[in-house]
Coordinates of C-alpha atoms and ligand atoms in Angstrom, one line a residue:
X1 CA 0.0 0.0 0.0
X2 CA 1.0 3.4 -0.8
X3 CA 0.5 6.5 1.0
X4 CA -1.0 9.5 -1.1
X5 CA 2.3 11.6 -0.8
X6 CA 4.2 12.9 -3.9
X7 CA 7.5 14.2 -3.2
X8 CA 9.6 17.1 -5.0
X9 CA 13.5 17.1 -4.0
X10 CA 15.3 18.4 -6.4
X11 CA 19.1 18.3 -6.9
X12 CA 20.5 21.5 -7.4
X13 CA 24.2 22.9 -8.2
X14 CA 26.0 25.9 -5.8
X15 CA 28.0 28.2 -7.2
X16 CA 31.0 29.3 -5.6
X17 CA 34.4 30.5 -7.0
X18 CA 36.5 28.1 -4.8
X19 CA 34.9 25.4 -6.3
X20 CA 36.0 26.9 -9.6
X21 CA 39.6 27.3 -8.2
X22 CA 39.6 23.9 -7.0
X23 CA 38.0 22.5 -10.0
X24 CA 34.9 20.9 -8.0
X25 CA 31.5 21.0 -8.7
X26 CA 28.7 20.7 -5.3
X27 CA 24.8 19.6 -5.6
X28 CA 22.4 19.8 -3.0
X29 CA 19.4 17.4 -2.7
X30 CA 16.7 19.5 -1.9
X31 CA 15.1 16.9 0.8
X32 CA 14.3 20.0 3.0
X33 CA 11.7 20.9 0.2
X34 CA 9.7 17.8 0.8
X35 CA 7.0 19.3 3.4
X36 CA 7.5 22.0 6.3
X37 CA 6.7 20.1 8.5
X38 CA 7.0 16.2 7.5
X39 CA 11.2 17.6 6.8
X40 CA 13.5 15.4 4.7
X41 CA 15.1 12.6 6.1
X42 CA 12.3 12.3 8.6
X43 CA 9.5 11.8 6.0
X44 CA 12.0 8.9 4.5
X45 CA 12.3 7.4 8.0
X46 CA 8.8 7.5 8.4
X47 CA 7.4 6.3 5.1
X48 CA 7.1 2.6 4.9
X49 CA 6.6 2.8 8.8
X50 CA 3.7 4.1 8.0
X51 CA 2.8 2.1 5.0
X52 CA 3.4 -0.5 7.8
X53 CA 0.9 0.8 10.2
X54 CA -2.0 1.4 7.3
X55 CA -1.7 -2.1 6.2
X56 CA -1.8 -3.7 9.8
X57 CA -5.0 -1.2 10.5
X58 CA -2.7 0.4 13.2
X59 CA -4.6 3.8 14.3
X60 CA -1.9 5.1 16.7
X61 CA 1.5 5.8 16.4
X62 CA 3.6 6.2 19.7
X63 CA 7.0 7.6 19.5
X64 CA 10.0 9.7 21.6
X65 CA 12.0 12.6 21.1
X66 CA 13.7 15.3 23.1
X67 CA 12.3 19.2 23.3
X68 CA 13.1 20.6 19.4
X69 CA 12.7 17.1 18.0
X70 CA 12.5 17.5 14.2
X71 CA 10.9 13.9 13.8
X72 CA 8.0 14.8 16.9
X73 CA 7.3 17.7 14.4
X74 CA 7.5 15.4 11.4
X75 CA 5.2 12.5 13.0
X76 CA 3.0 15.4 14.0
X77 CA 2.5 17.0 10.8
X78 CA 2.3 13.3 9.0
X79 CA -0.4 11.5 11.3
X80 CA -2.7 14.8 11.0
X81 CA -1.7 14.2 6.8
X82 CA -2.7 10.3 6.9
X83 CA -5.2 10.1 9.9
X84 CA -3.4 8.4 13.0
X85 CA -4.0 9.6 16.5
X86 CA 0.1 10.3 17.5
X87 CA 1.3 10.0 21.0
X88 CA 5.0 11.3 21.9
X89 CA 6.7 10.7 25.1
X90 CA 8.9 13.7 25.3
X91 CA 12.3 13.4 27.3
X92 CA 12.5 15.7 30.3
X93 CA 10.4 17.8 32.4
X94 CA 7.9 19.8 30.8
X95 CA 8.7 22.8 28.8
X96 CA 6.8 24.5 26.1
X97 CA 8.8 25.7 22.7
X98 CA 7.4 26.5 18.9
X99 CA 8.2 23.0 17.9
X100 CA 5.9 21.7 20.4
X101 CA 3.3 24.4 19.7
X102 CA 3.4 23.6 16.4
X103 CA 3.0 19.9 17.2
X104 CA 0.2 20.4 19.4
X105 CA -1.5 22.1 16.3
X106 CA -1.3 19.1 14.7
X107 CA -2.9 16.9 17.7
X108 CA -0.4 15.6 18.9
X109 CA -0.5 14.2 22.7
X110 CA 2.7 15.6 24.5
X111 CA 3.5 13.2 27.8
X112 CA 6.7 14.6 29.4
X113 CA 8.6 11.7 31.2
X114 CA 11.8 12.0 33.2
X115 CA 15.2 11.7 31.9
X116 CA 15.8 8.0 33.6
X117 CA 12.0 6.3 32.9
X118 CA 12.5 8.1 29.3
X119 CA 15.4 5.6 28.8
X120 CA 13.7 2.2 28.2
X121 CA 11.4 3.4 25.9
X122 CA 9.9 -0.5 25.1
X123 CA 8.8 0.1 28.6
X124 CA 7.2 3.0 28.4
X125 CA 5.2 1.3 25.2
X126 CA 4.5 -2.2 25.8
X127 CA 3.2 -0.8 30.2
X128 CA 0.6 2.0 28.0
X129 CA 0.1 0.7 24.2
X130 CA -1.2 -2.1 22.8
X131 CA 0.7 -3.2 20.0
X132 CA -2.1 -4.6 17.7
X133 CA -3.1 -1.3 17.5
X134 CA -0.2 1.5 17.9
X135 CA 2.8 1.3 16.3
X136 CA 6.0 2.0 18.4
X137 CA 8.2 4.6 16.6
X138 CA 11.8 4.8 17.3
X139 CA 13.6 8.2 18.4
X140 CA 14.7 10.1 15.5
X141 CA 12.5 7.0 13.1
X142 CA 15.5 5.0 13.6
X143 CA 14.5 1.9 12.5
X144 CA 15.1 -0.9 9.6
X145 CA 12.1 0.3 7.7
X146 CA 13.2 3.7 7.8
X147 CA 16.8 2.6 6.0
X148 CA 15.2 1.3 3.6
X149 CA 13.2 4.8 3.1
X150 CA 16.5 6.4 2.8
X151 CA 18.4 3.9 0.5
X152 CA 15.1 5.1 -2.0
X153 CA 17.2 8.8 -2.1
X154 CA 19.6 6.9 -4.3
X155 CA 17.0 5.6 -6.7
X156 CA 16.2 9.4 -8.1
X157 CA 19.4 10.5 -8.7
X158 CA 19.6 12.6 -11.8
X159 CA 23.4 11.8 -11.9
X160 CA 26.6 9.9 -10.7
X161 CA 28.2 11.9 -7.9
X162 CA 31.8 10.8 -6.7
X163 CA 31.1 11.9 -3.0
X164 CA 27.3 12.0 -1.5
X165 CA 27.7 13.6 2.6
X166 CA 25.0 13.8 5.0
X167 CA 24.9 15.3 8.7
X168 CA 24.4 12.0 10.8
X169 CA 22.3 11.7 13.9
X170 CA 21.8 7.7 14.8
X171 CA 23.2 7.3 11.7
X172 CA 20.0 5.6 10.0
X173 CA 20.5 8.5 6.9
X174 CA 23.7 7.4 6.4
X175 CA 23.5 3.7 6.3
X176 CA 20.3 4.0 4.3
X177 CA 22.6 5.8 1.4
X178 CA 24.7 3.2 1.9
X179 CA 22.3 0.4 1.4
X180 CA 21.1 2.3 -1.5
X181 CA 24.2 2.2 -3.3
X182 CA 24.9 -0.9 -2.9
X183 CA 21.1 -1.8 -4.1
X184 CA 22.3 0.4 -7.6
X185 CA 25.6 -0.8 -8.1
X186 CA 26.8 2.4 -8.1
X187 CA 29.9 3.6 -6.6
X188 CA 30.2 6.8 -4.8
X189 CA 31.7 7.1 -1.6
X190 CA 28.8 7.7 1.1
X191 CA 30.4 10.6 4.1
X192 CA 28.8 10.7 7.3
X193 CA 29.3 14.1 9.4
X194 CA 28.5 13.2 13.4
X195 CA 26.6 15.9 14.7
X196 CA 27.1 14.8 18.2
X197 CA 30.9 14.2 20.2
X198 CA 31.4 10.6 20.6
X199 CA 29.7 9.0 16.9
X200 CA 31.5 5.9 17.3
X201 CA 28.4 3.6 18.9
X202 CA 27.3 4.6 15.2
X203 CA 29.3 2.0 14.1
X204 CA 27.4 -0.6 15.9
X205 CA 24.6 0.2 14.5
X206 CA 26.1 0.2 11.0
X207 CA 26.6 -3.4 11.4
X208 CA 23.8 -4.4 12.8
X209 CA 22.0 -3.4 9.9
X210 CA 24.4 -5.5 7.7
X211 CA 26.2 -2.3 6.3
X212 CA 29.7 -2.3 6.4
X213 CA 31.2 0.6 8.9
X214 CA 34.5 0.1 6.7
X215 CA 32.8 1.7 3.8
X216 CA 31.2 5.0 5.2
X217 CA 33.7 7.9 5.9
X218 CA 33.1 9.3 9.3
X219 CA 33.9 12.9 9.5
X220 CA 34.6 13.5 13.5
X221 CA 35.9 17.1 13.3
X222 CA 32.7 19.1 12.9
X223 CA 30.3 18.7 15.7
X224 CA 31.5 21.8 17.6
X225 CA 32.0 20.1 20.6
X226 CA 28.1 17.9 20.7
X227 CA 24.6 17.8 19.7
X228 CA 23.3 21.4 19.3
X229 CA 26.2 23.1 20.2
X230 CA 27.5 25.9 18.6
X231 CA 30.7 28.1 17.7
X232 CA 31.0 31.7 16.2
X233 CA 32.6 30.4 13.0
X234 CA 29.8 28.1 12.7
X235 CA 27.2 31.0 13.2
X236 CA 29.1 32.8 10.9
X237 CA 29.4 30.3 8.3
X238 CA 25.8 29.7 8.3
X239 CA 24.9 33.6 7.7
X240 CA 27.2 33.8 4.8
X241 CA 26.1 30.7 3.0
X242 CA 22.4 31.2 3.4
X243 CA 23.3 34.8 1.9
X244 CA 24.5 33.9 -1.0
X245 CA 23.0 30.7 -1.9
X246 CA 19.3 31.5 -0.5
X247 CA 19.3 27.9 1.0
X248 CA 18.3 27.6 4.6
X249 CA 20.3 25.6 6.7
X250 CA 20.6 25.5 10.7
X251 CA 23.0 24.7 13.2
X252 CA 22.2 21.4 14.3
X253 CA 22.6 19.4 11.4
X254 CA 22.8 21.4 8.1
X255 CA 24.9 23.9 9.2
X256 CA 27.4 21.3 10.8
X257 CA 27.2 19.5 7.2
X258 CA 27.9 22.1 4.5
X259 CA 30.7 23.9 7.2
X260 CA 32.5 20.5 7.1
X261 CA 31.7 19.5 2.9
X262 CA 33.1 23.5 2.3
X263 CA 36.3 23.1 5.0
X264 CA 37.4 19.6 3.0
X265 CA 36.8 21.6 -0.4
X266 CA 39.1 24.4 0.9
X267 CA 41.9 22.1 2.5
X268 CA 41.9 20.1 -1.5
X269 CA 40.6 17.1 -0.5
X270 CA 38.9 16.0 -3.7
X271 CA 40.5 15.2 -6.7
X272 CA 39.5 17.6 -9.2
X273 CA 36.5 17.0 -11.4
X274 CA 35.1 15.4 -8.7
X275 CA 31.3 15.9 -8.2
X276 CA 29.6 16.2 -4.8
X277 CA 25.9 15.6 -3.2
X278 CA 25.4 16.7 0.1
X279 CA 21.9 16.0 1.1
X280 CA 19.6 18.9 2.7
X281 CA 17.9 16.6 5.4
X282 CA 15.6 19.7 6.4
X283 CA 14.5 20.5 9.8
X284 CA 14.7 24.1 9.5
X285 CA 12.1 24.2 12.1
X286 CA 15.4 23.7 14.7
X287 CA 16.6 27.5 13.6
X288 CA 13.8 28.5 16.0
X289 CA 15.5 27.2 19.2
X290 CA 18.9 29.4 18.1
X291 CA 17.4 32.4 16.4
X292 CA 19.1 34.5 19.0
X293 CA 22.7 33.0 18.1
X294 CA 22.0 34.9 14.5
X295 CA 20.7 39.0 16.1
X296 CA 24.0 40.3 15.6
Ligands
LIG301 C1 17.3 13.9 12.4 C2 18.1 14.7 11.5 C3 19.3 14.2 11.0 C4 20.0 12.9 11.5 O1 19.5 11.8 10.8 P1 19.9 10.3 11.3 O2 19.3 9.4 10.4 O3 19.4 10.2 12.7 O4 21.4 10.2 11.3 C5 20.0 14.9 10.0 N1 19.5 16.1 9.6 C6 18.3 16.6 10.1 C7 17.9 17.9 9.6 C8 17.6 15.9 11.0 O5 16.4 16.4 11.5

């Protein structure tokens, strides 16, 4: 069964004279034009998850984030689309922010748990949800149906690309590009950029999935010391390439991305001629937690 949902990502090219100079050229898959709300890689996480639930007759879906959760926003906004009642347990004591406004809009029921009963989320689910009729969604949609969501970017590539990079969370993006090149037989190198200290446990994960951690390249050098942190340059970065190209990006995940694909550019390490994807994985929505970062 397929959900009603037609999606527009283009793949666009940035201009830049360095990338003239160091004879480069860099697309952008425009995942972050998917839906406001239902934000790249978080539809493709979702997808068949939800395909899932429609064809089990699943009315609920039950799922966990923290406080500016892109994917709480992106169940929201998608089980108000495709009529499921949506339940989030959300780590931490209660606070109120526009992402959870904005998922509230949508109907989405907010329960705030602590910290240590937030950790064994199965818990949480199988003590307050029956399973025959509410679907347990992962934090972040990690999950093996949403690999396979993200292994279908691969399919509508317009082009080869030598390097395709994407900002990595729990790493499902990333494997899922993986997967999807090896589905294609095509051969670019997939790049993973850890947004949080410590991405290693990624690895894990990797293998569990049956993807080989040997063939992803793990960027370590540009999470700015963990998961929604920020620096000056990186603030600075952001302005200046939002400026000029007119794409939005944030400091959480895109902003993290395209300051690590442009440092590599500058410090020559492609070959020339070599053609670059970076994926926009959306979640623009997370600029609203560090709009004061960007007053000066
Ligand atoms: C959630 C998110 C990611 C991380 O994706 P993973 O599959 O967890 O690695 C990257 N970019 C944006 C914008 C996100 O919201």
């Amino acid at each position: 069964m397929h959900l009603p949902f037609q999606i527009f990502s283009p793949e666009e090219e940035i201009i830049d004279p360095i990338f003239e100079e160091k004879e480069i050229r860099l697309f952008i898959k425009r995942d972050d034009k998917i839906h406001p709300f239902i934000s790249g890689n978080k539809w493709r996480k979702l997808k068949y998850q939800l395909e899932y639930a429609k064809s089990k007759d699943i009315s609920h879906l039950v799922t966990f984030g923290g406080a500016w959760s892109n994917h709480l926003l992106a169940c929201a906004a998608a089980s108000a689309t495709f009529g499921f009642k949506a339940i989030a347990y959300v780590r931490g004591e209660e606070v109120r922010n526009p992402v959870l406004d904005m998922c509230r809009i949508f109907g989405l029921q907010l329960i705030f748990v602590d910290r240590e009963s937030y950790r064994n989320k199965e818990k949480i689910f199988s003590e307050n949800h029956d399973s025959k009729t509410s679907l347990f969604i992962d934090e972040g949609g990690k999950s093996e149906l949403g690999l396979l969501g993200c292994a279908d970017i691969i399919k509508e590539l317009n082009q080869h690309y030598d390097h395709i990079f994407v900002a990595s969370g729990t790493g499902t993006t990333v494997a899922g590009l993986q997967l999807g090149i090896e589905q294609n037989n095509f051969h670019s190198q997939v790049h993973s950029i850890p947004v949080l200290k410590g991405a290693d446990s990624l690895l894990q994960d990797f293998s569990q999935w049956n993807i080989d951690p040997q063939k992803i390249y793990m960027h370590l050098d540009y999470h700015f010391s963990g998961y929604a942190k920020t620096k000056p340059e990186l603030i600075e970065f952001i302005k200046n390439f939002v400026s000029s190209t007119g794409i939005m990006i944030e400091p959480t995940y895109t902003g993290k991305l395209m300051y690590g694909v442009y440092d590599l550019i500058q410090k020559g390490y492609f070959k020339s001629k070599s053609k670059i994807l970076v994926i926009h994985t959306g979640g623009i929505t997370g600029l609203l937690g560090h709009l004061d970062l960007f007053s000066k």
